[in-house]
């Protein structure tokens, strides 16, 4: 999709927004609305391309804005350091397209309803555990997010990435917990998942967690990344 210089996208939330913001800058988009109440954490370092260790503790939208301006000094970036649900929607009616870069199902439903009400193109993208989903929503033309939400597994609805630490049900949940929470607590740095010693450490910790929750399937091979 080609964006004109006058396009005004709304970007909500975190992981995917770094890629989306970068690509939109390359297409000369010069007006952005960023919505996110989260702060940068050390766990973001391994999967974000716009943050560095010096950004830890800063609002993510501030960091993304800084990156956008660095690439396009004429860009106008509007920030909302709050959840989408709490934003005054009258301030958002002029956007041409919404990128819903969030895993939170409640937020995605709210964005979907707003997009339908105001006939705004909505590109939804979210993840749960090791899985992900993306959907282009053209109001009145394609199925909306709510129409297809019934296709999500019960697990995806109940256990988004941010809650895997408290309710693991699958071996990959144990591996993810070990490679993020446990690793960062132990070493205070992102994990190199291609390192053999790191993989074995993650495997041993994931195996302990899987036994704690009576989950089968954690092996050294499933811990390794090709």
PDB file of C-alpha atoms in Angstrom:
ATOM      1  CA  UNK A   1       0.000   0.000   0.000  1.00  0.00           C
ATOM      2  CA  UNK A   2       1.331   3.457  -0.920  1.00  0.00           C
ATOM      3  CA  UNK A   3       0.757   6.352   1.436  1.00  0.00           C
ATOM      4  CA  UNK A   4       0.576   9.968   0.327  1.00  0.00           C
ATOM      5  CA  UNK A   5       2.479  12.594   2.299  1.00  0.00           C
ATOM      6  CA  UNK A   6      -0.815  13.786   3.739  1.00  0.00           C
ATOM      7  CA  UNK A   7      -1.837  10.457   5.231  1.00  0.00           C
ATOM      8  CA  UNK A   8      -2.345  10.414   8.984  1.00  0.00           C
ATOM      9  CA  UNK A   9      -1.964   6.976  10.585  1.00  0.00           C
ATOM     10  CA  UNK A  10      -2.822   6.099  14.155  1.00  0.00           C
ATOM     11  CA  UNK A  11      -0.439   3.637  15.794  1.00  0.00           C
ATOM     12  CA  UNK A  12      -1.563   1.934  18.980  1.00  0.00           C
ATOM     13  CA  UNK A  13       0.768  -0.029  21.248  1.00  0.00           C
ATOM     14  CA  UNK A  14       4.166  -1.563  21.072  1.00  0.00           C
ATOM     15  CA  UNK A  15       5.987  -4.503  19.478  1.00  0.00           C
ATOM     16  CA  UNK A  16       4.923  -4.033  15.856  1.00  0.00           C
ATOM     17  CA  UNK A  17       4.802  -0.255  16.014  1.00  0.00           C
ATOM     18  CA  UNK A  18       8.585   0.064  15.679  1.00  0.00           C
ATOM     19  CA  UNK A  19       8.540  -1.656  12.295  1.00  0.00           C
ATOM     20  CA  UNK A  20       5.361   0.101  11.146  1.00  0.00           C
ATOM     21  CA  UNK A  21       6.591   3.565  12.122  1.00  0.00           C
ATOM     22  CA  UNK A  22       9.896   3.001  10.336  1.00  0.00           C
ATOM     23  CA  UNK A  23       8.216   1.821   7.129  1.00  0.00           C
ATOM     24  CA  UNK A  24       5.727   4.692   7.143  1.00  0.00           C
ATOM     25  CA  UNK A  25       8.587   7.176   7.485  1.00  0.00           C
ATOM     26  CA  UNK A  26      10.181   5.622   4.416  1.00  0.00           C
ATOM     27  CA  UNK A  27       6.909   6.265   2.554  1.00  0.00           C
ATOM     28  CA  UNK A  28       7.031   9.961   3.524  1.00  0.00           C
ATOM     29  CA  UNK A  29       4.057   9.877   5.870  1.00  0.00           C
ATOM     30  CA  UNK A  30       4.380  13.102   7.849  1.00  0.00           C
ATOM     31  CA  UNK A  31       1.663  12.995  10.505  1.00  0.00           C
ATOM     32  CA  UNK A  32       1.302  10.346  13.201  1.00  0.00           C
ATOM     33  CA  UNK A  33      -0.842   9.690  16.252  1.00  0.00           C
ATOM     34  CA  UNK A  34       0.812   7.382  18.802  1.00  0.00           C
ATOM     35  CA  UNK A  35      -1.110   5.828  21.690  1.00  0.00           C
ATOM     36  CA  UNK A  36       0.576   3.780  24.412  1.00  0.00           C
ATOM     37  CA  UNK A  37       0.812   4.134  28.172  1.00  0.00           C
ATOM     38  CA  UNK A  38       3.675   1.638  28.576  1.00  0.00           C
ATOM     39  CA  UNK A  39       7.292   2.321  29.501  1.00  0.00           C
ATOM     40  CA  UNK A  40      10.325   0.747  27.858  1.00  0.00           C
ATOM     41  CA  UNK A  41      11.596  -2.285  29.787  1.00  0.00           C
ATOM     42  CA  UNK A  42      14.737  -4.359  29.407  1.00  0.00           C
ATOM     43  CA  UNK A  43      12.640  -7.168  27.942  1.00  0.00           C
ATOM     44  CA  UNK A  44      11.833  -4.947  24.956  1.00  0.00           C
ATOM     45  CA  UNK A  45      15.466  -4.833  23.868  1.00  0.00           C
ATOM     46  CA  UNK A  46      15.450  -8.221  22.151  1.00  0.00           C
ATOM     47  CA  UNK A  47      12.473  -7.517  19.882  1.00  0.00           C
ATOM     48  CA  UNK A  48      12.335  -3.759  19.276  1.00  0.00           C
ATOM     49  CA  UNK A  49      14.458  -1.896  16.747  1.00  0.00           C
ATOM     50  CA  UNK A  50      13.848   1.678  17.925  1.00  0.00           C
ATOM     51  CA  UNK A  51      14.724   1.318  21.622  1.00  0.00           C
ATOM     52  CA  UNK A  52      18.083   1.117  23.346  1.00  0.00           C
ATOM     53  CA  UNK A  53      19.119   0.511  26.947  1.00  0.00           C
ATOM     54  CA  UNK A  54      19.187   4.264  27.604  1.00  0.00           C
ATOM     55  CA  UNK A  55      15.437   4.359  26.871  1.00  0.00           C
ATOM     56  CA  UNK A  56      14.521   2.011  29.735  1.00  0.00           C
ATOM     57  CA  UNK A  57      11.975   3.741  31.953  1.00  0.00           C
ATOM     58  CA  UNK A  58      10.893   6.183  29.230  1.00  0.00           C
ATOM     59  CA  UNK A  59       7.485   6.215  27.588  1.00  0.00           C
ATOM     60  CA  UNK A  60       7.520   4.124  24.435  1.00  0.00           C
ATOM     61  CA  UNK A  61       5.664   6.787  22.476  1.00  0.00           C
ATOM     62  CA  UNK A  62       8.369   9.336  23.332  1.00  0.00           C
ATOM     63  CA  UNK A  63      11.031   6.998  21.971  1.00  0.00           C
ATOM     64  CA  UNK A  64       9.075   6.242  18.806  1.00  0.00           C
ATOM     65  CA  UNK A  65       8.434   9.946  18.244  1.00  0.00           C
ATOM     66  CA  UNK A  66      12.142  10.661  18.577  1.00  0.00           C
ATOM     67  CA  UNK A  67      12.915   7.950  16.022  1.00  0.00           C
ATOM     68  CA  UNK A  68      10.299   9.293  13.602  1.00  0.00           C
ATOM     69  CA  UNK A  69      11.635  12.850  13.835  1.00  0.00           C
ATOM     70  CA  UNK A  70      15.176  11.572  13.308  1.00  0.00           C
ATOM     71  CA  UNK A  71      14.062  10.042  10.012  1.00  0.00           C
ATOM     72  CA  UNK A  72      11.687  12.824   8.971  1.00  0.00           C
ATOM     73  CA  UNK A  73      12.299  16.180  10.633  1.00  0.00           C
ATOM     74  CA  UNK A  74       9.093  17.645   9.163  1.00  0.00           C
ATOM     75  CA  UNK A  75       6.822  14.973  10.646  1.00  0.00           C
ATOM     76  CA  UNK A  76       4.115  15.930  13.134  1.00  0.00           C
ATOM     77  CA  UNK A  77       3.686  13.363  15.911  1.00  0.00           C
ATOM     78  CA  UNK A  78       0.776  13.527  18.362  1.00  0.00           C
ATOM     79  CA  UNK A  79       1.172  11.516  21.567  1.00  0.00           C
ATOM     80  CA  UNK A  80      -1.320   9.979  23.994  1.00  0.00           C
ATOM     81  CA  UNK A  81       0.322   8.366  27.011  1.00  0.00           C
ATOM     82  CA  UNK A  82      -2.757   6.382  27.948  1.00  0.00           C
ATOM     83  CA  UNK A  83      -4.826   3.424  26.813  1.00  0.00           C
ATOM     84  CA  UNK A  84      -6.851   3.638  23.616  1.00  0.00           C
ATOM     85  CA  UNK A  85     -10.047   3.156  25.599  1.00  0.00           C
ATOM     86  CA  UNK A  86      -9.385   6.287  27.681  1.00  0.00           C
ATOM     87  CA  UNK A  87      -8.487   8.609  24.786  1.00  0.00           C
ATOM     88  CA  UNK A  88     -11.009  11.270  23.732  1.00  0.00           C
ATOM     89  CA  UNK A  89     -12.102   9.716  20.441  1.00  0.00           C
ATOM     90  CA  UNK A  90     -13.075  13.085  18.982  1.00  0.00           C
ATOM     91  CA  UNK A  91      -9.352  13.785  18.755  1.00  0.00           C
ATOM     92  CA  UNK A  92      -8.857  10.757  16.512  1.00  0.00           C
ATOM     93  CA  UNK A  93     -11.582  11.150  13.903  1.00  0.00           C
ATOM     94  CA  UNK A  94      -9.240  12.697  11.327  1.00  0.00           C
ATOM     95  CA  UNK A  95      -6.919   9.685  11.013  1.00  0.00           C
ATOM     96  CA  UNK A  96      -6.933   7.861   7.672  1.00  0.00           C
ATOM     97  CA  UNK A  97      -5.711   4.462   8.844  1.00  0.00           C
ATOM     98  CA  UNK A  98      -5.238   2.687  12.170  1.00  0.00           C
ATOM     99  CA  UNK A  99      -2.445   0.219  12.888  1.00  0.00           C
ATOM    100  CA  UNK A 100      -3.531  -1.733  15.952  1.00  0.00           C
ATOM    101  CA  UNK A 101      -0.145  -3.010  17.114  1.00  0.00           C
ATOM    102  CA  UNK A 102      -1.423  -4.507  20.356  1.00  0.00           C
ATOM    103  CA  UNK A 103      -2.026  -7.979  21.792  1.00  0.00           C
ATOM    104  CA  UNK A 104      -4.764  -6.862  24.183  1.00  0.00           C
ATOM    105  CA  UNK A 105      -8.110  -8.215  22.975  1.00  0.00           C
ATOM    106  CA  UNK A 106     -10.165  -5.598  24.807  1.00  0.00           C
ATOM    107  CA  UNK A 107      -8.182  -2.811  23.142  1.00  0.00           C
ATOM    108  CA  UNK A 108      -8.485  -4.478  19.733  1.00  0.00           C
ATOM    109  CA  UNK A 109     -12.256  -4.721  20.102  1.00  0.00           C
ATOM    110  CA  UNK A 110     -12.400  -1.034  21.071  1.00  0.00           C
ATOM    111  CA  UNK A 111     -10.238  -0.013  18.109  1.00  0.00           C
ATOM    112  CA  UNK A 112     -12.350  -2.175  15.810  1.00  0.00           C
ATOM    113  CA  UNK A 113     -15.579  -0.509  16.956  1.00  0.00           C
ATOM    114  CA  UNK A 114     -14.082   2.955  16.553  1.00  0.00           C
ATOM    115  CA  UNK A 115     -12.844   2.136  13.046  1.00  0.00           C
ATOM    116  CA  UNK A 116     -16.245   0.785  11.997  1.00  0.00           C
ATOM    117  CA  UNK A 117     -18.109   3.761  13.440  1.00  0.00           C
ATOM    118  CA  UNK A 118     -15.936   6.265  11.585  1.00  0.00           C
ATOM    119  CA  UNK A 119     -15.249   4.184   8.432  1.00  0.00           C
ATOM    120  CA  UNK A 120     -11.494   4.157   9.003  1.00  0.00           C
ATOM    121  CA  UNK A 121      -9.215   1.481   7.559  1.00  0.00           C
ATOM    122  CA  UNK A 122      -7.947  -0.717  10.392  1.00  0.00           C
ATOM    123  CA  UNK A 123      -4.905  -2.991  10.121  1.00  0.00           C
ATOM    124  CA  UNK A 124      -4.892  -5.257  13.148  1.00  0.00           C
ATOM    125  CA  UNK A 125      -1.838  -7.163  14.305  1.00  0.00           C
ATOM    126  CA  UNK A 126      -1.336  -9.054  17.533  1.00  0.00           C
ATOM    127  CA  UNK A 127       0.349 -12.062  19.062  1.00  0.00           C
ATOM    128  CA  UNK A 128      -0.120 -14.643  21.774  1.00  0.00           C
ATOM    129  CA  UNK A 129       2.840 -16.683  22.937  1.00  0.00           C
ATOM    130  CA  UNK A 130       4.760 -17.705  19.808  1.00  0.00           C
ATOM    131  CA  UNK A 131       1.801 -17.150  17.469  1.00  0.00           C
ATOM    132  CA  UNK A 132       0.593 -14.066  15.650  1.00  0.00           C
ATOM    133  CA  UNK A 133      -2.243 -12.749  13.516  1.00  0.00           C
ATOM    134  CA  UNK A 134      -2.736  -9.857  11.086  1.00  0.00           C
ATOM    135  CA  UNK A 135      -5.913  -8.637   9.405  1.00  0.00           C
ATOM    136  CA  UNK A 136      -6.859  -5.829   7.027  1.00  0.00           C
ATOM    137  CA  UNK A 137     -10.274  -4.424   7.921  1.00  0.00           C
ATOM    138  CA  UNK A 138     -12.100  -2.266   5.385  1.00  0.00           C
ATOM    139  CA  UNK A 139     -15.355  -1.122   7.036  1.00  0.00           C
ATOM    140  CA  UNK A 140     -18.360  -2.320   5.073  1.00  0.00           C
ATOM    141  CA  UNK A 141     -16.235  -4.462   2.755  1.00  0.00           C
ATOM    142  CA  UNK A 142     -14.285  -7.043   4.752  1.00  0.00           C
ATOM    143  CA  UNK A 143     -15.100  -8.920   7.969  1.00  0.00           C
ATOM    144  CA  UNK A 144     -14.195  -6.880  11.040  1.00  0.00           C
ATOM    145  CA  UNK A 145     -12.034  -7.949  13.967  1.00  0.00           C
ATOM    146  CA  UNK A 146     -15.051  -8.999  16.021  1.00  0.00           C
ATOM    147  CA  UNK A 147     -16.410 -11.110  13.153  1.00  0.00           C
ATOM    148  CA  UNK A 148     -13.274 -13.250  13.130  1.00  0.00           C
ATOM    149  CA  UNK A 149     -12.435 -13.188  16.835  1.00  0.00           C
ATOM    150  CA  UNK A 150     -14.385 -16.427  17.255  1.00  0.00           C
ATOM    151  CA  UNK A 151     -11.607 -18.125  15.273  1.00  0.00           C
ATOM    152  CA  UNK A 152      -9.071 -17.370  17.998  1.00  0.00           C
ATOM    153  CA  UNK A 153      -8.382 -20.283  20.277  1.00  0.00           C
ATOM    154  CA  UNK A 154      -9.695 -20.115  23.827  1.00  0.00           C
ATOM    155  CA  UNK A 155      -6.099 -20.111  24.977  1.00  0.00           C
ATOM    156  CA  UNK A 156      -5.222 -17.112  22.814  1.00  0.00           C
ATOM    157  CA  UNK A 157      -8.071 -15.175  24.373  1.00  0.00           C
ATOM    158  CA  UNK A 158      -7.135 -16.097  27.928  1.00  0.00           C
ATOM    159  CA  UNK A 159      -3.348 -16.095  27.812  1.00  0.00           C
ATOM    160  CA  UNK A 160      -1.764 -13.216  25.895  1.00  0.00           C
ATOM    161  CA  UNK A 161       1.995 -12.854  25.958  1.00  0.00           C
ATOM    162  CA  UNK A 162       1.980 -10.539  28.960  1.00  0.00           C
ATOM    163  CA  UNK A 163       0.285 -13.127  31.205  1.00  0.00           C
ATOM    164  CA  UNK A 164       2.256 -16.240  30.253  1.00  0.00           C
ATOM    165  CA  UNK A 165       4.296 -15.763  33.390  1.00  0.00           C
ATOM    166  CA  UNK A 166       1.280 -16.526  35.560  1.00  0.00           C
ATOM    167  CA  UNK A 167      -0.713 -19.188  33.673  1.00  0.00           C
ATOM    168  CA  UNK A 168       1.429 -21.405  31.423  1.00  0.00           C
ATOM    169  CA  UNK A 169      -0.423 -24.203  29.639  1.00  0.00           C
ATOM    170  CA  UNK A 170       1.934 -25.196  26.821  1.00  0.00           C
ATOM    171  CA  UNK A 171       5.655 -26.030  26.552  1.00  0.00           C
ATOM    172  CA  UNK A 172       6.398 -22.863  24.560  1.00  0.00           C
ATOM    173  CA  UNK A 173       4.965 -20.809  27.422  1.00  0.00           C
ATOM    174  CA  UNK A 174       7.549 -22.339  29.755  1.00  0.00           C
ATOM    175  CA  UNK A 175      10.345 -21.726  27.252  1.00  0.00           C
ATOM    176  CA  UNK A 176       9.281 -18.129  26.713  1.00  0.00           C
ATOM    177  CA  UNK A 177       9.091 -17.521  30.455  1.00  0.00           C
ATOM    178  CA  UNK A 178      12.577 -18.958  30.961  1.00  0.00           C
ATOM    179  CA  UNK A 179      14.112 -17.005  28.067  1.00  0.00           C
ATOM    180  CA  UNK A 180      12.617 -13.686  29.143  1.00  0.00           C
ATOM    181  CA  UNK A 181      11.633 -13.331  32.788  1.00  0.00           C
ATOM    182  CA  UNK A 182      14.054 -15.812  34.352  1.00  0.00           C
ATOM    183  CA  UNK A 183      16.976 -14.943  32.073  1.00  0.00           C
ATOM    184  CA  UNK A 184      16.620 -11.196  32.580  1.00  0.00           C
ATOM    185  CA  UNK A 185      16.280 -11.598  36.339  1.00  0.00           C
ATOM    186  CA  UNK A 186      19.428 -13.700  36.412  1.00  0.00           C
ATOM    187  CA  UNK A 187      21.632 -11.813  33.950  1.00  0.00           C
ATOM    188  CA  UNK A 188      20.054  -8.333  33.521  1.00  0.00           C
ATOM    189  CA  UNK A 189      20.591  -8.498  29.775  1.00  0.00           C
ATOM    190  CA  UNK A 190      18.756  -9.839  26.707  1.00  0.00           C
ATOM    191  CA  UNK A 191      19.266 -13.504  25.919  1.00  0.00           C
ATOM    192  CA  UNK A 192      21.207 -14.662  22.846  1.00  0.00           C
ATOM    193  CA  UNK A 193      18.919 -17.504  21.797  1.00  0.00           C
ATOM    194  CA  UNK A 194      21.486 -18.758  19.282  1.00  0.00           C
ATOM    195  CA  UNK A 195      24.082 -19.453  21.973  1.00  0.00           C
ATOM    196  CA  UNK A 196      24.339 -23.152  22.917  1.00  0.00           C
ATOM    197  CA  UNK A 197      25.036 -22.488  26.590  1.00  0.00           C
ATOM    198  CA  UNK A 198      22.129 -20.055  26.785  1.00  0.00           C
ATOM    199  CA  UNK A 199      19.800 -22.581  25.139  1.00  0.00           C
ATOM    200  CA  UNK A 200      20.747 -25.250  27.642  1.00  0.00           C
ATOM    201  CA  UNK A 201      20.196 -22.859  30.556  1.00  0.00           C
ATOM    202  CA  UNK A 202      16.783 -21.915  29.162  1.00  0.00           C
ATOM    203  CA  UNK A 203      15.918 -25.566  28.590  1.00  0.00           C
ATOM    204  CA  UNK A 204      16.736 -26.524  32.172  1.00  0.00           C
ATOM    205  CA  UNK A 205      14.707 -23.646  33.610  1.00  0.00           C
ATOM    206  CA  UNK A 206      11.804 -24.274  31.224  1.00  0.00           C
ATOM    207  CA  UNK A 207      11.830 -27.953  32.143  1.00  0.00           C
ATOM    208  CA  UNK A 208      11.615 -27.088  35.841  1.00  0.00           C
ATOM    209  CA  UNK A 209       8.659 -24.812  35.154  1.00  0.00           C
ATOM    210  CA  UNK A 210       6.912 -27.380  32.967  1.00  0.00           C
ATOM    211  CA  UNK A 211       7.176 -29.949  35.738  1.00  0.00           C
ATOM    212  CA  UNK A 212       5.780 -27.439  38.222  1.00  0.00           C
ATOM    213  CA  UNK A 213       2.677 -27.017  36.036  1.00  0.00           C
ATOM    214  CA  UNK A 214       2.543 -30.635  34.774  1.00  0.00           C
ATOM    215  CA  UNK A 215       3.190 -29.624  31.160  1.00  0.00           C
ATOM    216  CA  UNK A 216       4.794 -32.115  28.775  1.00  0.00           C
ATOM    217  CA  UNK A 217       6.812 -31.364  25.657  1.00  0.00           C
ATOM    218  CA  UNK A 218       9.739 -29.206  26.776  1.00  0.00           C
ATOM    219  CA  UNK A 219      12.902 -30.573  25.148  1.00  0.00           C
ATOM    220  CA  UNK A 220      16.301 -29.175  24.295  1.00  0.00           C
ATOM    221  CA  UNK A 221      15.380 -29.284  20.605  1.00  0.00           C
ATOM    222  CA  UNK A 222      12.202 -27.239  21.062  1.00  0.00           C
ATOM    223  CA  UNK A 223      14.231 -24.683  22.998  1.00  0.00           C
ATOM    224  CA  UNK A 224      16.698 -24.109  20.176  1.00  0.00           C
ATOM    225  CA  UNK A 225      16.046 -21.582  17.392  1.00  0.00           C
ATOM    226  CA  UNK A 226      16.925 -22.583  13.836  1.00  0.00           C
TER     227      UNK A 226
END
